[in-house]
Coordinates of C-alpha atoms and ligand atoms in Angstrom, one line a residue:
M1 CA -42.7 116.3 21.3
E2 CA -43.4 118.5 18.7
Q3 CA -46.8 118.1 16.5
Y4 CA -46.3 118.4 12.8
K5 CA -48.5 117.9 10.1
I6 CA -46.9 115.6 7.6
L7 CA -47.9 114.8 4.1
Y8 CA -46.5 111.5 3.1
L9 CA -46.4 110.6 -0.5
A10 CA -45.9 107.2 -2.0
S11 CA -46.6 105.5 -5.5
E12 CA -47.4 102.3 -3.5
V13 CA -49.0 101.4 0.0
A14 CA -50.1 98.1 1.3
P15 CA -52.7 96.7 1.3
F16 CA -53.9 99.0 -1.5
A17 CA -51.0 98.8 -4.2
K18 CA -48.0 96.8 -3.7
S19 CA -45.1 95.6 -5.9
G20 CA -42.4 95.1 -3.1
G21 CA -41.1 96.0 0.5
L22 CA -41.8 99.8 -0.5
A23 CA -45.4 99.1 0.0
D24 CA -45.0 97.5 3.4
V25 CA -43.2 100.6 4.5
T26 CA -45.4 103.2 3.3
G27 CA -48.3 101.4 5.0
A28 CA -46.6 101.0 8.4
L29 CA -44.4 104.1 9.3
P30 CA -47.5 106.6 8.9
K31 CA -49.3 104.6 11.5
A32 CA -46.2 104.6 13.8
L33 CA -45.8 108.5 13.5
K34 CA -49.5 108.8 14.1
A35 CA -49.0 106.7 17.4
H36 CA -46.4 109.5 18.2
N37 CA -48.9 112.1 17.8
Q38 CA -48.4 113.4 14.5
E39 CA -51.1 114.6 12.1
I40 CA -50.2 112.6 8.9
R41 CA -52.0 112.1 6.0
L42 CA -51.2 110.1 2.8
M43 CA -51.5 110.5 -0.8
I44 CA -51.4 107.7 -3.6
P45 CA -52.6 107.5 -7.1
K46 CA -55.6 105.6 -7.6
Y47 CA -54.7 102.9 -10.0
K48 CA -57.5 101.1 -11.7
F49 CA -56.9 98.0 -9.7
I50 CA -57.8 99.5 -6.3
N51 CA -61.1 98.1 -5.1
E52 CA -63.1 101.2 -4.2
R53 CA -66.0 99.3 -2.4
K54 CA -63.5 96.8 -0.6
Y55 CA -61.3 99.6 0.9
V56 CA -64.3 102.0 1.3
L57 CA -63.2 105.2 -0.6
R58 CA -65.4 108.3 -0.5
E59 CA -66.1 111.1 -2.8
V60 CA -64.7 114.4 -1.5
I61 CA -67.0 116.9 -2.8
R62 CA -64.6 119.8 -2.5
L63 CA -61.8 117.5 -4.3
R64 CA -64.0 116.8 -7.3
D65 CA -62.7 118.1 -10.7
I66 CA -59.5 119.6 -9.6
P67 CA -57.8 121.0 -12.7
V68 CA -54.1 120.3 -12.9
T69 CA -51.8 122.0 -15.5
I70 CA -48.6 121.1 -16.6
N71 CA -47.0 122.9 -19.7
G72 CA -50.3 124.1 -20.6
V73 CA -51.9 121.0 -20.8
T74 CA -54.6 120.5 -18.1
K75 CA -55.7 117.2 -16.6
T76 CA -58.9 116.5 -14.3
A77 CA -58.0 115.0 -10.8
N78 CA -60.7 113.5 -8.7
V79 CA -59.6 112.9 -5.0
K80 CA -61.0 110.2 -2.8
S81 CA -60.5 109.5 0.9
A82 CA -60.0 106.3 3.1
F83 CA -58.2 105.2 6.0
L84 CA -54.9 102.8 6.4
P85 CA -56.7 99.7 8.1
D86 CA -57.1 99.6 11.4
S87 CA -56.2 103.0 11.9
K88 CA -57.0 106.6 11.8
V89 CA -54.4 107.3 9.4
Q90 CA -56.3 109.3 6.2
I91 CA -55.1 108.5 2.9
Y92 CA -56.0 110.2 -0.4
F93 CA -56.3 108.6 -3.8
V94 CA -55.6 110.9 -6.7
E95 CA -57.5 109.6 -9.7
I96 CA -56.3 111.0 -13.1
E97 CA -58.6 109.0 -15.4
D98 CA -56.2 109.0 -18.4
L99 CA -52.9 108.4 -16.6
F100 CA -53.7 106.0 -13.8
N101 CA -56.7 104.0 -14.5
R102 CA -54.8 101.4 -16.2
P103 CA -54.0 97.8 -15.3
G104 CA -50.5 98.4 -14.1
M105 CA -48.6 100.8 -11.9
Y106 CA -45.6 101.1 -13.8
I107 CA -45.5 98.4 -16.4
D108 CA -47.6 97.7 -19.0
P109 CA -48.5 94.2 -18.8
K110 CA -49.2 94.3 -22.5
T111 CA -45.5 95.3 -23.5
N112 CA -44.0 94.2 -19.9
K113 CA -42.2 97.6 -20.6
P114 CA -42.9 100.9 -18.4
Y115 CA -45.6 102.9 -19.6
P116 CA -43.7 105.3 -22.0
D117 CA -45.3 108.4 -20.2
N118 CA -44.4 107.4 -16.7
A119 CA -42.6 110.7 -16.1
Q120 CA -45.8 112.5 -17.0
R121 CA -47.9 110.4 -15.1
F122 CA -46.2 110.8 -11.8
A123 CA -45.5 114.6 -12.6
Y124 CA -49.3 115.0 -12.8
F125 CA -49.8 112.9 -9.4
A126 CA -47.4 115.3 -7.5
K127 CA -48.7 118.4 -8.7
A128 CA -52.4 117.3 -8.3
A129 CA -51.6 116.5 -4.9
M130 CA -49.9 119.9 -4.3
E131 CA -53.3 121.3 -5.4
T132 CA -55.4 119.1 -3.1
L133 CA -53.5 120.6 -0.1
K134 CA -54.3 124.0 -1.2
I135 CA -58.0 123.2 -1.7
L136 CA -58.0 121.3 1.7
S137 CA -56.4 124.6 3.3
W138 CA -54.2 121.7 4.9
Q139 CA -50.7 123.0 4.8
P140 CA -48.1 120.5 6.0
N141 CA -44.8 121.2 7.5
I142 CA -43.3 118.3 6.0
I143 CA -44.0 116.7 2.6
H144 CA -42.2 113.1 2.9
C145 CA -41.4 111.8 -0.4
N146 CA -40.5 108.0 -1.5
E147 CA -38.9 107.1 -4.5
W148 CA -38.6 108.7 -7.9
Q149 CA -42.3 108.6 -8.6
T150 CA -42.6 111.4 -5.9
A151 CA -39.4 113.1 -6.8
F152 CA -41.2 116.0 -8.4
V153 CA -42.4 117.8 -5.2
P154 CA -39.0 118.6 -3.8
V155 CA -38.2 120.1 -7.3
Y156 CA -41.5 122.0 -7.6
L157 CA -41.4 123.4 -3.8
K158 CA -38.3 125.1 -5.1
T159 CA -39.1 126.1 -8.6
I160 CA -42.7 126.6 -9.6
Y161 CA -44.1 126.8 -6.2
L162 CA -41.3 128.7 -5.0
N163 CA -43.2 132.2 -4.5
D164 CA -46.4 130.5 -3.6
D165 CA -47.2 131.4 0.3
F166 CA -49.0 128.5 0.7
F167 CA -45.8 126.5 0.5
K168 CA -43.7 128.9 2.8
G169 CA -41.6 127.1 5.0
V170 CA -42.5 123.8 3.9
K171 CA -39.7 121.2 4.1
S172 CA -39.2 118.2 1.8
I173 CA -37.9 114.7 2.9
Y174 CA -36.9 112.2 0.1
T175 CA -36.4 108.6 1.2
I176 CA -34.3 106.3 -1.1
H177 CA -35.7 102.6 -1.0
N178 CA -33.4 101.3 -3.7
L179 CA -31.0 103.4 -5.5
T180 CA -30.8 101.4 -8.8
V181 CA -34.6 102.6 -9.4
Q182 CA -33.9 106.0 -10.7
G183 CA -36.5 107.2 -12.7
I184 CA -34.3 107.8 -15.9
F185 CA -36.0 109.3 -18.7
D186 CA -35.2 111.4 -22.0
P187 CA -33.9 114.9 -21.5
K188 CA -36.6 115.9 -23.8
V189 CA -39.4 115.2 -21.3
A190 CA -38.3 118.1 -19.2
A191 CA -40.7 120.6 -20.8
D192 CA -43.5 118.2 -19.9
I193 CA -43.2 117.7 -16.2
D194 CA -42.6 121.5 -15.9
F195 CA -38.7 121.0 -15.1
D196 CA -36.2 123.6 -16.5
E197 CA -35.0 122.3 -19.8
S198 CA -31.6 123.7 -19.6
Q199 CA -30.9 121.8 -16.3
A200 CA -32.0 118.7 -17.8
K201 CA -29.0 118.7 -20.4
E202 CA -25.6 117.6 -19.7
G203 CA -24.1 118.9 -16.8
G204 CA -27.6 120.1 -15.6
M205 CA -28.9 119.2 -12.0
F206 CA -31.4 117.0 -13.5
N207 CA -29.0 115.4 -15.7
K208 CA -26.9 112.2 -15.2
D209 CA -25.0 110.2 -17.7
N210 CA -26.6 112.3 -20.6
K211 CA -30.6 111.3 -19.2
L212 CA -32.9 113.1 -17.0
N213 CA -32.7 111.5 -13.9
L214 CA -35.3 112.1 -11.1
T215 CA -33.3 110.6 -8.1
K216 CA -30.5 113.2 -8.8
A217 CA -33.3 115.9 -9.1
A218 CA -34.7 114.9 -5.6
I219 CA -31.2 114.6 -4.2
H220 CA -30.2 118.3 -5.3
F221 CA -33.8 119.9 -4.2
A222 CA -35.2 117.8 -1.1
D223 CA -34.1 119.3 2.2
F224 CA -33.1 116.0 3.7
I225 CA -32.4 112.6 2.4
T226 CA -32.8 109.3 4.0
T227 CA -32.4 105.9 3.1
V228 CA -33.5 102.6 4.6
S229 CA -30.6 101.4 6.7
E230 CA -27.3 102.5 8.2
S231 CA -25.3 100.5 6.4
Y232 CA -26.7 101.0 3.1
A233 CA -26.4 104.7 3.7
N234 CA -22.7 104.2 4.2
E235 CA -22.0 101.8 1.1
I236 CA -23.8 104.3 -1.0
I237 CA -21.5 106.8 -0.3
T238 CA -18.4 104.6 -0.1
N239 CA -18.9 101.9 -2.7
P240 CA -19.2 102.9 -6.4
D241 CA -20.8 99.2 -7.1
V242 CA -23.5 100.2 -4.9
G243 CA -23.6 104.1 -5.1
Y244 CA -24.2 104.1 -8.5
G245 CA -22.3 107.7 -9.0
F246 CA -24.4 109.1 -6.6
E247 CA -21.5 108.9 -3.9
K248 CA -20.6 112.5 -4.0
L249 CA -23.7 113.9 -4.3
L250 CA -24.7 111.8 -1.1
E251 CA -21.7 112.6 0.6
E252 CA -22.0 116.3 0.0
K253 CA -25.4 116.3 1.8
G254 CA -23.3 115.9 4.9
E255 CA -25.6 115.7 7.8
K256 CA -28.6 116.1 5.7
F257 CA -28.2 112.4 4.6
E258 CA -29.0 109.7 7.0
G259 CA -29.8 106.1 7.3
I260 CA -33.0 104.9 9.0
L261 CA -33.7 101.2 9.4
N262 CA -37.0 100.4 8.4
G263 CA -39.2 98.9 11.4
V264 CA -41.8 96.0 10.8
D265 CA -45.5 96.3 11.5
Y266 CA -46.1 93.2 14.0
S267 CA -49.8 93.8 13.7
V268 CA -49.1 92.0 10.4
W269 CA -46.0 90.0 10.5
S270 CA -46.6 87.9 14.0
P271 CA -47.1 84.2 14.1
E272 CA -49.6 84.6 17.1
L273 CA -51.7 87.0 15.3
D274 CA -51.4 86.0 11.5
K275 CA -54.8 84.9 10.4
S276 CA -53.7 84.2 6.9
I277 CA -51.5 81.2 8.1
P278 CA -53.3 78.0 8.9
V279 CA -52.2 77.5 12.5
Q280 CA -50.9 80.3 14.8
Y281 CA -48.0 79.9 17.0
S282 CA -45.7 81.6 19.4
K283 CA -42.2 80.7 20.8
D284 CA -43.9 78.9 23.9
N285 CA -45.8 76.6 21.0
L286 CA -43.4 75.8 18.2
E287 CA -45.5 72.6 17.5
G288 CA -47.5 75.1 15.6
K289 CA -44.9 75.8 13.3
T290 CA -44.2 72.3 12.4
E291 CA -47.9 72.1 11.7
N292 CA -47.7 74.8 9.2
K293 CA -44.4 73.1 8.0
K294 CA -46.5 70.0 7.0
I295 CA -49.5 71.7 5.5
L296 CA -46.6 74.1 3.5
L297 CA -44.9 70.8 2.4
S298 CA -47.8 69.0 1.2
R299 CA -49.1 72.0 -0.9
L300 CA -45.5 71.8 -2.7
G301 CA -45.9 68.0 -3.0
L302 CA -43.0 67.4 -0.6
E303 CA -42.7 64.8 1.8
F304 CA -42.3 66.0 5.8
N305 CA -39.2 64.7 7.7
E306 CA -38.6 66.2 10.8
N307 CA -34.8 65.7 10.2
T308 CA -34.8 67.5 6.8
P309 CA -34.9 71.4 7.3
L310 CA -36.8 73.5 5.0
L311 CA -35.0 76.3 3.3
G312 CA -37.4 79.0 2.0
M313 CA -36.7 82.2 -0.4
V314 CA -39.4 85.0 -1.2
S315 CA -38.1 87.2 -3.3
A316 CA -37.6 88.7 -7.0
V317 CA -35.8 86.5 -8.7
T318 CA -32.7 88.6 -10.1
E319 CA -29.0 88.8 -9.9
Q320 CA -29.1 91.8 -7.3
K321 CA -30.9 89.0 -5.2
G322 CA -28.2 86.7 -5.7
F323 CA -29.9 84.2 -7.7
D324 CA -27.1 83.8 -10.0
L325 CA -25.1 82.4 -7.0
V326 CA -28.3 80.4 -5.8
L327 CA -28.2 78.4 -9.2
E328 CA -24.5 77.8 -9.0
A329 CA -25.0 76.4 -5.5
M330 CA -27.9 74.6 -6.5
D331 CA -26.8 70.9 -7.2
S332 CA -24.6 71.1 -3.7
L333 CA -27.5 72.7 -1.6
L334 CA -30.1 69.8 -2.8
K335 CA -27.3 67.2 -2.1
M336 CA -27.7 68.0 1.2
N337 CA -30.3 66.7 3.9
L338 CA -32.3 69.7 2.7
Q339 CA -35.3 70.8 1.0
V340 CA -35.8 74.2 -0.6
Y341 CA -38.7 76.3 -2.0
I342 CA -38.5 79.2 -3.9
L343 CA -41.4 81.9 -4.3
G344 CA -40.8 84.4 -6.6
D345 CA -40.8 85.6 -10.0
G346 CA -38.3 87.9 -12.1
D347 CA -35.5 87.1 -14.6
R348 CA -37.0 84.9 -17.3
N349 CA -33.3 83.4 -17.7
L350 CA -32.8 82.8 -14.1
V351 CA -36.4 81.2 -13.5
E352 CA -36.2 78.7 -16.7
K353 CA -32.7 77.5 -15.0
L354 CA -34.4 77.0 -11.8
Y355 CA -36.9 75.0 -13.1
E356 CA -34.2 72.6 -14.3
Y357 CA -33.5 71.6 -10.9
R358 CA -37.4 71.1 -10.1
D359 CA -37.1 68.3 -12.7
K360 CA -33.5 67.2 -11.7
Y361 CA -34.7 67.2 -7.7
P362 CA -38.6 66.8 -7.7
D363 CA -38.8 65.6 -4.3
K364 CA -36.5 68.1 -2.7
F365 CA -37.0 71.3 -4.6
A366 CA -40.5 73.4 -5.5
M367 CA -40.9 76.9 -6.9
S368 CA -43.5 78.8 -7.6
L369 CA -44.1 82.2 -9.4
S370 CA -47.3 83.5 -7.9
S371 CA -46.8 86.2 -5.1
D372 CA -49.9 85.2 -3.4
D373 CA -49.9 86.9 -0.2
K374 CA -51.1 84.0 1.9
M375 CA -48.4 81.6 0.5
V376 CA -45.8 84.5 1.3
H377 CA -46.9 84.4 5.1
L378 CA -47.0 80.5 5.0
V379 CA -43.7 80.4 3.9
E380 CA -42.3 82.4 6.8
A381 CA -44.4 80.1 9.0
G382 CA -43.5 76.9 7.4
A383 CA -39.7 77.1 6.7
D384 CA -37.1 76.3 8.9
M385 CA -34.6 78.7 7.4
F386 CA -34.7 81.6 5.0
L387 CA -32.0 82.7 2.6
M388 CA -31.2 86.0 1.3
P389 CA -27.6 86.2 -0.5
S390 CA -28.4 89.6 -2.2
K391 CA -25.6 91.3 -3.6
Y392 CA -27.1 94.7 -2.2
E393 CA -30.1 95.2 0.0
P394 CA -30.9 98.7 1.0
C395 CA -32.9 97.0 3.9
G396 CA -34.7 94.0 2.9
L397 CA -38.0 93.0 5.3
H398 CA -38.1 89.3 4.9
Q399 CA -35.1 88.7 7.2
I400 CA -36.8 90.7 10.0
Y401 CA -40.2 88.9 9.3
S402 CA -38.4 85.5 9.2
L403 CA -36.6 86.5 12.9
R404 CA -40.3 86.8 14.4
Y405 CA -41.6 83.4 12.6
G406 CA -38.7 81.4 14.2
T407 CA -37.4 81.0 10.6
I408 CA -33.5 81.3 10.8
P409 CA -32.2 84.0 8.4
I410 CA -29.3 83.1 6.0
V411 CA -28.0 86.3 4.8
S412 CA -25.3 88.2 2.9
A413 CA -23.4 91.1 4.7
V414 CA -24.8 93.8 3.2
G415 CA -27.2 96.8 3.8
G416 CA -29.9 96.4 6.0
L417 CA -29.7 92.5 6.2
Y418 CA -26.3 93.2 8.0
D419 CA -27.8 95.5 10.3
T420 CA -30.6 93.3 11.4
V421 CA -28.9 89.6 11.6
D422 CA -26.0 88.6 14.0
D423 CA -24.1 86.0 13.0
L424 CA -24.3 82.7 15.1
D425 CA -21.5 81.8 17.2
V426 CA -22.1 77.7 17.4
E427 CA -19.7 77.6 20.1
T428 CA -21.7 79.9 22.4
G429 CA -25.0 80.0 20.7
E430 CA -25.2 83.6 20.6
G431 CA -26.3 85.2 17.4
T432 CA -29.7 85.4 15.4
G433 CA -28.7 83.9 11.9
F434 CA -26.0 83.0 9.6
I435 CA -24.1 85.5 7.8
L436 CA -22.2 84.6 4.5
D437 CA -18.5 85.2 4.8
E438 CA -18.2 86.4 1.0
L439 CA -20.7 87.0 -1.9
S440 CA -20.2 83.5 -3.6
A441 CA -21.9 80.2 -4.4
K442 CA -19.3 78.4 -2.2
S443 CA -19.9 80.9 0.8
I444 CA -23.8 79.8 0.3
V445 CA -23.1 76.1 0.3
K446 CA -20.8 76.5 3.3
T447 CA -23.0 78.7 5.1
V448 CA -26.1 76.6 4.3
K449 CA -24.3 73.4 5.6
K450 CA -23.6 75.2 9.0
A451 CA -27.0 75.8 9.3
V452 CA -28.1 72.3 8.4
A453 CA -25.9 71.0 11.0
Y454 CA -27.0 73.1 13.7
F455 CA -30.4 72.3 12.7
K456 CA -29.6 68.7 13.7
K457 CA -29.1 69.9 17.5
K458 CA -32.8 69.9 18.0
E459 CA -32.7 71.7 21.5
Q460 CA -30.0 74.1 20.3
W461 CA -32.1 75.0 17.3
Q462 CA -34.9 75.4 19.2
E463 CA -33.3 77.7 21.5
L464 CA -32.1 79.7 18.6
Q465 CA -35.6 79.9 17.4
K466 CA -37.0 81.3 20.5
R467 CA -34.4 83.6 21.2
V468 CA -34.7 85.3 17.5
M469 CA -38.5 85.5 18.0
E470 CA -38.0 87.8 20.6
E471 CA -35.9 90.5 18.5
D472 CA -37.9 93.7 18.1
F473 CA -37.8 95.5 15.3
S474 CA -40.9 97.4 15.5
W475 CA -41.6 101.0 13.9
E476 CA -41.6 102.7 17.1
L477 CA -37.9 103.4 17.2
S478 CA -37.4 104.3 13.7
A479 CA -40.2 106.6 13.9
K480 CA -38.8 108.7 16.5
R481 CA -36.0 109.0 14.2
Y482 CA -37.9 110.2 11.3
L483 CA -39.4 113.0 13.6
D484 CA -35.9 114.0 14.6
V485 CA -35.1 114.4 10.8
Y486 CA -38.2 116.3 10.6
D487 CA -37.3 118.4 13.6
R488 CA -33.7 118.9 12.0
A489 CA -35.3 120.0 8.5
L490 CA -37.5 122.5 10.0
N491 CA -35.1 124.2 12.4
E492 CA -31.9 124.4 10.3
Ligands
LIG1 C1 -36.9 98.3 -1.6 C2 -35.3 97.7 -1.0 C3 -35.4 96.9 0.1 C4 -36.0 97.2 1.5 C5 -37.6 98.0 0.6 C6 -38.5 99.0 1.9 O1 -37.6 97.1 -1.8 O2 -34.9 96.8 -2.2 O3 -34.1 96.5 0.5 O4 -36.5 96.8 2.2 O5 -37.5 98.9 -0.6 O6 -37.4 99.9 2.2

């Protein structure tokens, strides 16, 4: 296999900075690529909350006081270095004091709104990353970008750095993790991010619906586009409700657009190894799972009953994740022999309405807002079933974690959910979870009912658990597919 030099760029990487599944992916795929003998390095912004001592960030003398100029305004970057935990994958932290030394990543906690200079912040991050490569004399073959915060690089490579010998032959890959988060700005911002102003106007390459759209820019300029599951890749070119007007543009990319399913880092997400859950367990020792359930329920103030299944959800509370449907289904769900726990925050209105059910069914339903990582692991370990009725889901990771924890997923038939869960045939016992036959509250109720009935058949349920715990979605395979994409981008 060829060995490439790969720069992997992201705005968040677990465990340093995480707002969602993106960080799990960016913290794991590079390790898998390294295991395939690739020379890979990461760069992320150095946010204020990243603890330099805890993660042993080191100064790099050469990378101090790097001038980064955009539209005539120079800022100073200081780049520090560390390693991804338990690995030899190097990660650089780009510190630009006045842009990233703030309490939030994208949202200002004071106003609850995006920082008004987000486009400029990430433009400087991108340019600082490119300048850093030059100082290091480390010339990558591939720059792999993720989401709009890194969309600047594919554009810069083909515009302001086009005639720079250092970047000759460097190819950019752009991965879409969620097409609804597009990086939309006022076209007037173009000059401040070194984008051609005329292309930011209506009809231009950066313009969509009369706004400057960074996702559109990246799709135009990147050498290869990927997204995080095959079904989602298909949905965003065929279904306008999911493609948000990008259908045609992506379809035109032809062979240069592909869905590659995310993997899972099983060194973090396995009940045998998971240090953050009270009792480790495996498929040969499912009593350990019951112990976790007891501990979880007692923390939630709910009573344990071995015949009552616990349905867990860990999710942003939004309509995209299907919470409007969950609300509609709530009464019917809570009338079953079932307990429900929701861990997640989001849409105020939906959260408030969910709270009402807590008051109505205090011994069957619990909910908490904190996204405490330990609690997330405990839900995976302690719940019997896991519900994800998303309207669309690029990949989704919790259904895959759930499989490994013997927590049977109940999912809608979209995107990565569809690609990772097989609908159970209750007659033959084949399958790995329960799939909704349509996106509706009625279907949620019907499907959960089916799962609750199956849960009663203790032996079959345990067999199902043991079988799903053997499912393997490790990064190994997906990493190989990315390598194939790199090959194709470089040898076109
Ligand atoms: C986004 C998507 C989610 C995906 C994750 C990682 O958060 O919404 O489906 O699993 O990115 O790619």
